[in-house]
């Protein structure tokens, strides 16, 4: 039954791509769906794009390592920044993008701050989105391997090929339409997983059992990797990591481009109400799962799962859920992977063609559209080479990717939307310094201070921006 449900879902995704092809015969339609999206489409697309397999596997499973402190901080930050994204970013982003007729986020930077800023922005997007996709492919591959007993590489290729087909053919319309379907599946799957699991564990009796078996899961600063616990840095580490993952909602290009594609400002107003509710319900259901795994995983197996928490949620599902619910869960997590990958490859390919290649040489729009479709396929396949032997657990890969993207874009984006006088040098310098600090911090200091790179990255970006913007405009 699991296989049949998954196949039906994959066929539907490809069918949507072919259906939307007839509406994506020009660049504006392929890039931003002609700016015709309604509130339901924008909200569910935002939600489905933001949450990936990292949410189900990394976000859910990491609670097994850190306890409910992880769940509480992650849920709080997700709801907070979902609200702030739609209040602080969405309205001015829509207004400015319409005024400048920008089709991509890097292009909007280019319209405001020059070609150099546009190209740098695009290159940052391409590199770190490719890196982020490694974590999503790993999550989908592990899940399909666990639940379908297929080869890990075959699982990776299956996801990549399907996403490439419907995204390259149907463009942003296919991305958003599949996001709606996938978002509904994800939300329903998360709710069903949470309540079915609680039911199988005895509802509130499970909390009593857990408090007796593993009381540390309810305490602050008591659970985590041995070195972090010994250093007394559990709370700063968890706070910085959950902050890094959640604050990305404010400035990640694959998310804020949905504000640009909205039909009008009324869509933004409705989205302010709908999106935080969807995000909040999903976050509560998924991020509360990890600590409950102490009631499911046998004592002798615990060390293995502490080494790779990405396998916790699939194991819980296989051990506690009925076959039919398993099928839905698998589909929901695969949907989470595809709904994020399609947006990442779409934004990366549009950045490569419109913001890099068309800035280096003149390319007609018809040719650019063909190149963008080709770039979708190429950029979807590249991360697979690294996903075969990924550099860390899912939540770590997501954390460094989101740290770099957020640190590079948040301060310049806020300046673009709200500041009246901004120097081009300040924008470029703040982005480059933020990236450099994030990479250096991750490589040399994160294991010493146990603070995620987003904190020093944002500080460095803000300080650099302020220093370079002190001089008067020429």
Tab-separated table of N, CA and C in Angstrom, residues 30 68 84 90 99 111 117 142 187 201 208 216 226 230 255 264 311 324 348 400:
chain	number	residue	atom	x	y	z
A	30	UNK	N	6.858	32.022	-16.234
A	30	UNK	CA	7.724	30.954	-15.728
A	30	UNK	C	8.384	31.364	-14.414
A	68	UNK	N	12.507	18.473	25.262
A	68	UNK	CA	11.463	19.442	24.935
A	68	UNK	C	11.958	20.887	24.906
A	84	UNK	N	6.284	37.914	11.730
A	84	UNK	CA	7.102	39.070	11.360
A	84	UNK	C	7.361	39.131	9.855
A	90	UNK	N	6.600	41.383	3.787
A	90	UNK	CA	5.675	41.190	2.663
A	90	UNK	C	5.122	42.485	2.064
A	99	UNK	N	6.939	48.258	-8.323
A	99	UNK	CA	7.438	49.537	-8.852
A	99	UNK	C	8.610	49.335	-9.801
A	111	UNK	N	18.244	46.429	-9.142
A	111	UNK	CA	17.519	47.663	-9.465
A	111	UNK	C	17.809	48.759	-8.441
A	117	UNK	N	25.764	44.160	-7.042
A	117	UNK	CA	24.964	43.610	-5.950
A	117	UNK	C	24.064	42.488	-6.441
A	142	UNK	N	16.981	8.794	2.975
A	142	UNK	CA	16.938	7.955	4.177
A	142	UNK	C	15.537	7.404	4.392
A	187	UNK	N	0.490	19.100	6.024
A	187	UNK	CA	-0.220	19.542	7.222
A	187	UNK	C	-1.094	18.429	7.779
A	201	UNK	N	0.549	5.703	22.266
A	201	UNK	CA	1.357	5.744	23.492
A	201	UNK	C	0.510	5.973	24.743
A	208	UNK	N	3.381	10.971	31.568
A	208	UNK	CA	3.734	10.443	32.887
A	208	UNK	C	4.846	9.403	32.795
A	216	UNK	N	14.889	14.193	32.258
A	216	UNK	CA	15.703	15.271	31.692
A	216	UNK	C	15.072	15.911	30.466
A	226	UNK	N	27.380	15.306	24.358
A	226	UNK	CA	28.164	15.253	25.600
A	226	UNK	C	29.068	16.478	25.768
A	230	UNK	N	28.846	19.210	28.791
A	230	UNK	CA	29.996	19.407	29.677
A	230	UNK	C	30.440	20.867	29.707
A	255	UNK	N	11.412	32.138	-0.300
A	255	UNK	CA	10.178	32.430	0.429
A	255	UNK	C	9.622	33.801	0.061
A	264	UNK	N	-2.171	40.991	-5.439
A	264	UNK	CA	-2.265	42.375	-4.968
A	264	UNK	C	-2.025	42.413	-3.470
A	311	UNK	N	17.013	9.478	11.808
A	311	UNK	CA	16.300	8.201	11.638
A	311	UNK	C	15.231	7.967	12.710
A	324	UNK	N	-1.738	2.016	6.765
A	324	UNK	CA	-2.312	3.110	5.988
A	324	UNK	C	-1.756	4.460	6.387
A	348	UNK	N	17.176	29.197	-7.895
A	348	UNK	CA	18.589	29.122	-8.295
A	348	UNK	C	18.754	29.242	-9.804
A	400	UNK	N	23.719	25.736	8.916
A	400	UNK	CA	24.762	26.541	8.287
A	400	UNK	C	24.253	27.216	7.019
